[in-house]
C-alpha cells in the first residue's frame, strides 16, 4: 500500500514517519497482534504514551469540541473529501482573502533566487531590481529547492522525490447512457512484487466512485461520465534521467485499464472521450529511514542557532506529512506560534512551535 501511496520503494521508507500509529501500537502492546488483546490479559502491555501524544490527543479533543455535532458526525464517517472545483479552491480562497488585506503583497512568478543573511534576510527574486529585506522567513517550497538557498541548514536535500506519470481518462457511453465499470470502489494499487507490470503502473483511482458528487450529474444524482486517474512511475523511474513521452504514458494507461481493470478494448475505443497525461518530476517526497531523527536535528538547529531562532519556519510536505491535512494542521499551529511571538508572548514552547517542525521532532 505504501509503495503505491508514496510512489516509492516501501523497503526504504521510514515506518515511524509514514505509519507512526503502528509503531505506537508495537511499543505499547508488545506487538501488532498483541494490540488486539484486552490490556488485562496482555502481559506485555505497558503504556508508553508520551507527553507529546497526550498533548496531541487533547488538541484533537479541543478541535472536536468546537465543531457542530452534525459536522463532527459527518467528518467521522468521511475518509476522503474534495471541492467542486478541486483542491485548488483552497489556494484560490486563500489568495482572495490575503489580497483583500492592505498589508499583504503577493508576487506571482517571482521565483526566489538567493537568500543571504546580514542581521536580516535579503531575498533576491526574479524580475525584482532590489532585494526584499525580511526579518522572518516562512519557507513552504520543497526542501530540495530550499537547500541551495540556505545551504547551512542540514538534511534539506537528503530525501529524494518521486517522478510520476499521471493520466486522466474520461469515459462516457453513447447516447448519454449510465456508465458502469467492472468494479466499484476507491481504486486499486499494484503490489511492488507484481511480475507482469511492464508498464510500471502504481495504481488507478476511480475518481467518480471516490468523489461521486464532483462533476456533471443527472437529475437522479448519477454521473453522466466516468473519470479515472492512472498513475505510474515512482520507484520504477527513480534513477532515470529521461521519462516516457506523454503519448507513451497515455498508451500505458489505456493498457492498464484493459488488462488490470478489465475494461474491454472495444468499450475503451467506443467510450473514451478525453485522455490527458502529465509527467510530474520531483513530486512526492520520500521519507527515508531516519527521517524523524534528521528532522529533530533540523528543528534543534532552527530553535537554538541565533541566526534562525524565531526567524525561520519550514512548512510543506517535505517535513511532517505529505497530505493536505498534515500541511494545513502544521501550518495553523506554526502560524499561531508566530503570531504569539509578534505579540510579544514569548515562551520556550512558542519558540519551538514556530520552527514548523515541532510535531515531527517531538514524535520521535
Short mmCIF file of C-alpha atoms in Angstrom, two decimals:
data_model
loop_
_atom_site.label_atom_id
_atom_site.label_comp_id
_atom_site.label_asym_id
_atom_site.label_seq_id
_atom_site.Cartn_x
_atom_site.Cartn_y
_atom_site.Cartn_z
CA UNK A 1 0.00 0.00 0.00
CA UNK A 2 2.79 2.43 0.90
CA UNK A 3 4.50 1.54 -2.38
CA UNK A 4 1.52 2.98 -4.23
CA UNK A 5 0.52 5.86 -1.97
CA UNK A 6 4.01 7.32 -1.65
CA UNK A 7 5.08 6.27 -5.16
CA UNK A 8 8.26 4.93 -3.62
CA UNK A 9 10.12 1.80 -2.64
CA UNK A 10 8.36 0.64 0.52
CA UNK A 11 11.56 -1.07 1.69
CA UNK A 12 13.30 2.30 2.03
CA UNK A 13 10.55 4.34 3.67
CA UNK A 14 10.52 5.19 7.38
CA UNK A 15 7.73 3.37 9.21
CA UNK A 16 7.99 5.88 12.07
CA UNK A 17 7.29 8.71 9.64
CA UNK A 18 4.55 7.25 7.47
CA UNK A 19 2.83 4.80 9.87
CA UNK A 20 3.51 6.15 13.37
CA UNK A 21 0.34 4.60 14.79
CA UNK A 22 1.72 1.11 14.10
CA UNK A 23 4.93 1.99 15.92
CA UNK A 24 2.96 3.23 18.93
CA UNK A 25 0.88 0.03 18.99
CA UNK A 26 4.01 -2.11 18.92
CA UNK A 27 5.65 -0.07 21.68
CA UNK A 28 2.62 -0.09 23.97
CA UNK A 29 1.35 -3.63 23.39
CA UNK A 30 4.49 -5.57 22.55
CA UNK A 31 3.40 -6.36 19.01
CA UNK A 32 0.72 -5.59 16.45
CA UNK A 33 -1.21 -8.80 17.06
CA UNK A 34 -0.99 -8.30 20.81
CA UNK A 35 -2.66 -4.92 20.31
CA UNK A 36 -5.84 -6.87 19.53
CA UNK A 37 -5.86 -8.41 23.00
CA UNK A 38 -7.56 -6.82 26.00
CA UNK A 39 -4.99 -4.99 28.09
CA UNK A 40 -5.88 -7.09 31.13
CA UNK A 41 -4.57 -10.31 29.56
CA UNK A 42 -1.66 -8.83 27.62
CA UNK A 43 1.36 -9.37 29.85
CA UNK A 44 3.50 -7.15 27.63
CA UNK A 45 1.23 -4.12 27.71
CA UNK A 46 2.91 -1.02 29.04
CA UNK A 47 1.54 2.45 28.50
CA UNK A 48 4.39 4.36 26.89
CA UNK A 49 2.22 7.23 25.72
CA UNK A 50 4.45 10.30 25.63
CA UNK A 51 3.55 13.76 26.82
CA UNK A 52 3.51 14.82 23.17
CA UNK A 53 0.95 12.12 22.30
CA UNK A 54 -1.22 13.16 25.23
CA UNK A 55 -0.92 16.77 24.13
CA UNK A 56 -1.94 15.81 20.59
CA UNK A 57 -4.95 13.88 21.87
CA UNK A 58 -6.03 16.87 23.94
CA UNK A 59 -5.63 19.17 20.94
CA UNK A 60 -7.85 16.86 18.87
CA UNK A 61 -10.45 16.81 21.63
CA UNK A 62 -10.43 20.62 21.75
CA UNK A 63 -10.96 20.83 17.99
CA UNK A 64 -13.85 18.37 18.14
CA UNK A 65 -15.49 20.39 20.90
CA UNK A 66 -15.61 23.46 18.63
CA UNK A 67 -17.31 21.67 15.73
CA UNK A 68 -21.05 21.44 15.23
CA UNK A 69 -22.30 17.98 16.26
CA UNK A 70 -23.73 17.28 12.79
CA UNK A 71 -20.46 18.29 11.09
CA UNK A 72 -18.41 16.20 13.51
CA UNK A 73 -20.61 13.17 12.83
CA UNK A 74 -20.22 13.68 9.09
CA UNK A 75 -16.44 14.02 9.32
CA UNK A 76 -16.13 10.86 11.40
CA UNK A 77 -17.81 8.95 8.58
CA UNK A 78 -15.70 10.58 5.86
CA UNK A 79 -12.48 9.08 4.53
CA UNK A 80 -11.90 11.44 1.60
CA UNK A 81 -13.09 14.90 0.65
CA UNK A 82 -12.66 17.40 -2.14
CA UNK A 83 -14.30 20.54 -3.50
CA UNK A 84 -16.49 21.16 -6.57
CA UNK A 85 -13.55 22.62 -8.48
CA UNK A 86 -10.86 20.51 -6.84
CA UNK A 87 -8.42 21.24 -4.05
CA UNK A 88 -7.24 24.28 -5.98
CA UNK A 89 -10.15 26.07 -4.34
CA UNK A 90 -8.07 26.19 -1.16
CA UNK A 91 -5.36 28.19 -2.93
CA UNK A 92 -7.85 30.46 -4.70
CA UNK A 93 -9.73 31.21 -1.49
CA UNK A 94 -6.52 31.91 0.40
CA UNK A 95 -5.32 34.24 -2.34
CA UNK A 96 -8.62 36.12 -2.39
CA UNK A 97 -8.59 36.52 1.38
CA UNK A 98 -4.98 37.70 1.56
CA UNK A 99 -5.26 40.02 -1.44
CA UNK A 100 -8.04 41.90 0.32
CA UNK A 101 -5.76 42.79 3.24
CA UNK A 102 -4.00 46.17 2.99
CA UNK A 103 -0.65 44.95 4.37
CA UNK A 104 -0.22 41.91 2.09
CA UNK A 105 1.57 41.82 -1.27
CA UNK A 106 1.53 38.71 -3.44
CA UNK A 107 4.25 38.42 -6.08
CA UNK A 108 3.45 35.87 -8.75
CA UNK A 109 6.16 34.36 -10.91
CA UNK A 110 8.83 35.93 -8.70
CA UNK A 111 10.90 32.85 -8.02
CA UNK A 112 13.34 33.11 -5.12
CA UNK A 113 16.88 33.04 -6.50
CA UNK A 114 19.02 33.66 -3.42
CA UNK A 115 18.81 34.32 0.32
CA UNK A 116 21.61 35.93 2.28
CA UNK A 117 21.74 36.73 5.96
CA UNK A 118 23.11 40.03 7.33
CA UNK A 119 21.26 40.73 10.57
CA UNK A 120 18.13 40.49 8.42
CA UNK A 121 17.39 38.29 5.42
CA UNK A 122 17.85 39.70 1.93
CA UNK A 123 15.88 37.77 -0.65
CA UNK A 124 16.68 38.08 -4.34
CA UNK A 125 13.69 37.31 -6.55
CA UNK A 126 13.26 37.07 -10.28
CA UNK A 127 12.41 40.36 -12.00
CA UNK A 128 12.92 42.44 -8.82
CA UNK A 129 15.52 45.20 -9.08
CA UNK A 130 16.14 45.35 -5.33
CA UNK A 131 16.31 42.51 -2.78
CA UNK A 132 13.45 42.08 -0.36
CA UNK A 133 14.52 42.64 3.24
CA UNK A 134 12.76 40.47 5.81
CA UNK A 135 13.16 39.70 9.49
CA UNK A 136 11.37 36.34 9.21
CA UNK A 137 11.08 33.63 6.56
CA UNK A 138 8.32 31.05 6.30
CA UNK A 139 9.51 28.67 3.58
CA UNK A 140 6.91 26.37 2.05
CA UNK A 141 8.80 25.31 -1.08
CA UNK A 142 10.03 21.70 -1.36
CA UNK A 143 13.11 21.19 0.78
CA UNK A 144 15.25 20.22 -2.21
CA UNK A 145 14.57 23.65 -3.72
CA UNK A 146 15.31 25.39 -0.43
CA UNK A 147 18.61 23.55 0.12
CA UNK A 148 20.76 25.66 -2.24
CA UNK A 149 19.16 28.87 -0.95
CA UNK A 150 20.02 28.17 2.72
CA UNK A 151 22.92 25.69 2.47
CA UNK A 152 23.74 25.94 6.18
CA UNK A 153 20.56 24.05 7.10
CA UNK A 154 21.20 20.28 7.12
CA UNK A 155 19.26 17.43 5.51
CA UNK A 156 17.13 19.56 3.19
CA UNK A 157 18.27 17.60 0.15
CA UNK A 158 18.55 14.20 1.85
CA UNK A 159 15.22 12.72 0.74
CA UNK A 160 14.59 12.11 -2.95
CA UNK A 161 11.23 12.86 -4.54
CA UNK A 162 9.20 10.65 -6.83
CA UNK A 163 8.70 11.14 -10.57
CA UNK A 164 5.20 10.29 -11.76
CA UNK A 165 3.19 9.83 -14.88
CA UNK A 166 -0.45 10.74 -14.25
CA UNK A 167 -3.15 10.13 -16.85
CA UNK A 168 -6.74 11.37 -16.55
CA UNK A 169 -9.29 9.39 -18.54
CA UNK A 170 -12.98 10.18 -19.04
CA UNK A 171 -15.35 7.51 -20.32
CA UNK A 172 -18.93 8.13 -21.41
CA UNK A 173 -21.32 5.70 -23.04
CA UNK A 174 -23.10 6.66 -26.28
CA UNK A 175 -26.49 8.34 -26.02
CA UNK A 176 -25.62 9.54 -22.51
CA UNK A 177 -26.32 6.13 -21.01
CA UNK A 178 -25.40 5.48 -17.40
CA UNK A 179 -21.85 4.14 -17.31
CA UNK A 180 -20.66 1.32 -15.05
CA UNK A 181 -17.23 -0.25 -14.53
CA UNK A 182 -16.42 -3.92 -13.89
CA UNK A 183 -15.59 -3.00 -10.27
CA UNK A 184 -16.58 -0.21 -7.90
CA UNK A 185 -14.64 1.45 -5.11
CA UNK A 186 -11.88 3.95 -4.45
CA UNK A 187 -9.41 2.27 -6.77
CA UNK A 188 -6.56 -0.21 -6.64
CA UNK A 189 -2.79 -0.31 -6.13
CA UNK A 190 -0.39 -2.64 -7.90
CA UNK A 191 1.89 -4.58 -5.49
CA UNK A 192 5.61 -3.95 -5.82
CA UNK A 193 6.41 -7.63 -6.45
CA UNK A 194 3.99 -8.00 -9.37
CA UNK A 195 5.98 -9.63 -12.18
CA UNK A 196 3.80 -8.64 -15.15
CA UNK A 197 3.79 -4.90 -14.53
CA UNK A 198 5.83 -3.95 -17.59
CA UNK A 199 4.10 -0.58 -17.88
CA UNK A 200 5.27 0.35 -14.36
CA UNK A 201 1.76 1.12 -13.11
CA UNK A 202 1.37 2.17 -9.47
CA UNK A 203 -2.42 2.12 -9.37
CA UNK A 204 -5.66 3.64 -10.56
CA UNK A 205 -8.11 5.89 -8.73
CA UNK A 206 -11.77 5.51 -9.67
CA UNK A 207 -12.48 9.21 -9.22
CA UNK A 208 -16.19 9.04 -9.97
CA UNK A 209 -16.61 6.50 -7.16
CA UNK A 210 -14.19 8.17 -4.75
CA UNK A 211 -15.83 11.59 -5.15
CA UNK A 212 -19.23 10.86 -6.70
CA UNK A 213 -20.65 14.38 -6.37
CA UNK A 214 -17.89 16.10 -8.31
CA UNK A 215 -18.59 16.79 -11.97
CA UNK A 216 -21.61 16.63 -14.25
CA UNK A 217 -24.54 14.69 -12.81
CA UNK A 218 -28.03 13.77 -13.95
CA UNK A 219 -31.19 14.64 -12.01
CA UNK A 220 -31.05 11.23 -10.28
CA UNK A 221 -27.55 12.03 -9.00
CA UNK A 222 -25.72 9.56 -11.23
CA UNK A 223 -22.72 10.70 -13.25
CA UNK A 224 -23.03 11.29 -16.98
CA UNK A 225 -19.43 10.15 -17.39
CA UNK A 226 -16.79 8.20 -15.51
CA UNK A 227 -13.41 9.65 -14.59
CA UNK A 228 -10.32 7.60 -13.73
CA UNK A 229 -6.74 8.52 -12.90
CA UNK A 230 -3.92 6.11 -13.74
CA UNK A 231 -0.56 6.62 -12.02
CA UNK A 232 2.79 5.14 -12.98
CA UNK A 233 6.50 5.59 -12.38
CA UNK A 234 7.56 6.30 -8.82
CA UNK A 235 10.28 3.82 -7.78
CA UNK A 236 10.49 2.50 -11.33
CA UNK A 237 11.60 5.93 -12.55
CA UNK A 238 13.74 6.91 -9.59
CA UNK A 239 17.15 6.67 -11.25
CA UNK A 240 16.12 7.72 -14.73
CA UNK A 241 17.33 10.89 -16.42
CA UNK A 242 14.60 10.76 -19.08
CA UNK A 243 10.98 9.65 -18.99
CA UNK A 244 8.39 8.26 -21.39
CA UNK A 245 6.64 10.73 -23.66
CA UNK A 246 3.10 11.83 -22.90
CA UNK A 247 1.82 9.72 -25.80
CA UNK A 248 3.54 6.62 -24.44
CA UNK A 249 2.21 7.31 -20.95
CA UNK A 250 -1.31 7.53 -22.39
CA UNK A 251 -0.86 4.18 -24.15
CA UNK A 252 0.33 2.57 -20.93
CA UNK A 253 -2.66 3.93 -19.05
CA UNK A 254 -5.15 2.59 -21.57
CA UNK A 255 -3.47 -0.83 -21.46
CA UNK A 256 -3.75 -0.79 -17.67
CA UNK A 257 -7.48 -0.06 -17.84
CA UNK A 258 -7.89 -3.01 -20.19
CA UNK A 259 -5.54 -5.55 -18.60
CA UNK A 260 -5.76 -4.65 -14.90
CA UNK A 261 -9.23 -3.15 -14.55
CA UNK A 262 -10.84 -5.43 -17.11
CA UNK A 263 -12.49 -2.85 -19.35
CA UNK A 264 -12.95 -4.44 -22.80
CA UNK A 265 -10.88 -2.87 -25.58
CA UNK A 266 -13.99 -2.23 -27.66
CA UNK A 267 -15.52 -0.28 -24.77
CA UNK A 268 -12.39 1.83 -24.41
CA UNK A 269 -12.36 2.53 -28.15
CA UNK A 270 -16.04 3.47 -28.13
CA UNK A 271 -16.38 5.37 -24.85
CA UNK A 272 -13.11 7.25 -24.32
CA UNK A 273 -13.90 10.96 -24.50
CA UNK A 274 -10.80 12.52 -23.00
CA UNK A 275 -7.25 11.45 -22.16
CA UNK A 276 -4.71 13.85 -20.66
CA UNK A 277 -1.22 12.97 -19.47
CA UNK A 278 1.11 14.78 -17.07
CA UNK A 279 4.77 13.96 -16.46
CA UNK A 280 5.49 15.19 -12.93
CA UNK A 281 9.09 15.30 -11.73
CA UNK A 282 10.22 15.56 -8.11
CA UNK A 283 6.75 15.33 -6.62
CA UNK A 284 6.06 13.21 -3.52
CA UNK A 285 8.99 13.36 -1.06
CA UNK A 286 10.30 10.01 0.11
CA UNK A 287 10.66 9.90 3.90
CA UNK A 288 13.65 7.57 4.05
CA UNK A 289 14.56 5.61 7.18
CA UNK A 290 15.80 8.01 9.86
CA UNK A 291 13.64 10.90 8.63
CA UNK A 292 12.27 11.74 12.08
CA UNK A 293 15.70 11.93 13.66
CA UNK A 294 17.01 14.14 10.86
CA UNK A 295 14.04 16.46 11.31
CA UNK A 296 14.70 16.54 15.07
CA UNK A 297 18.25 17.76 14.41
CA UNK A 298 16.99 20.32 11.91
CA UNK A 299 14.38 21.51 14.40
CA UNK A 300 17.02 21.86 17.11
CA UNK A 301 19.19 23.97 14.83
CA UNK A 302 16.31 26.27 13.92
CA UNK A 303 15.41 26.58 17.58
CA UNK A 304 18.89 27.09 19.02
CA UNK A 305 21.03 28.81 16.38
CA UNK A 306 20.68 32.60 16.83
CA UNK A 307 20.69 33.09 13.06
CA UNK A 308 17.47 31.10 12.69
CA UNK A 309 15.79 31.12 16.11
CA UNK A 310 12.34 32.73 15.88
CA UNK A 311 13.19 33.78 12.33
CA UNK A 312 12.86 30.74 10.04
CA UNK A 313 9.91 28.35 9.78
CA UNK A 314 9.74 25.34 7.47
CA UNK A 315 6.35 24.20 6.24
CA UNK A 316 5.02 21.99 3.48
CA UNK A 317 5.06 18.34 2.52
CA UNK A 318 8.82 17.82 2.80
CA UNK A 319 8.83 17.51 6.58
CA UNK A 320 5.91 16.27 8.66
CA UNK A 321 3.44 14.66 6.26
CA UNK A 322 2.71 14.65 2.54
CA UNK A 323 -1.07 15.03 2.84
CA UNK A 324 -3.04 18.26 2.57
CA UNK A 325 -4.42 17.77 6.08
CA UNK A 326 -0.92 17.35 7.54
CA UNK A 327 0.32 20.51 5.85
CA UNK A 328 -2.66 22.61 6.93
CA UNK A 329 -2.59 21.42 10.55
CA UNK A 330 1.13 22.10 10.92
CA UNK A 331 0.80 25.50 9.23
CA UNK A 332 -2.01 26.55 11.56
CA UNK A 333 -0.05 25.61 14.68
CA UNK A 334 3.11 27.28 13.40
CA UNK A 335 1.36 30.48 12.35
CA UNK A 336 -0.35 30.68 15.73
CA UNK A 337 3.07 30.47 17.40
CA UNK A 338 4.46 33.16 15.08
CA UNK A 339 1.51 35.41 15.89
CA UNK A 340 2.15 34.95 19.60
CA UNK A 341 5.78 35.91 19.09
CA UNK A 342 4.82 39.03 17.16
CA UNK A 343 2.52 39.95 20.05
CA UNK A 344 5.48 39.55 22.41
CA UNK A 345 4.02 36.44 24.03
CA UNK A 346 7.34 34.62 24.19
CA UNK A 347 7.88 31.21 25.75
CA UNK A 348 10.07 28.19 25.15
CA UNK A 349 7.10 26.24 23.78
CA UNK A 350 6.15 29.02 21.37
CA UNK A 351 9.74 29.29 20.16
CA UNK A 352 9.83 25.56 19.43
CA UNK A 353 6.41 25.56 17.78
CA UNK A 354 7.45 28.35 15.40
CA UNK A 355 10.06 26.20 13.61
CA UNK A 356 7.33 24.30 11.76
CA UNK A 357 9.00 21.03 12.79
CA UNK A 358 7.71 20.79 16.36
CA UNK A 359 5.35 17.87 15.73
CA UNK A 360 7.76 15.73 13.74
CA UNK A 361 10.61 16.49 16.17
CA UNK A 362 8.63 15.57 19.28
CA UNK A 363 7.07 12.41 17.88
CA UNK A 364 10.47 10.65 17.82
#
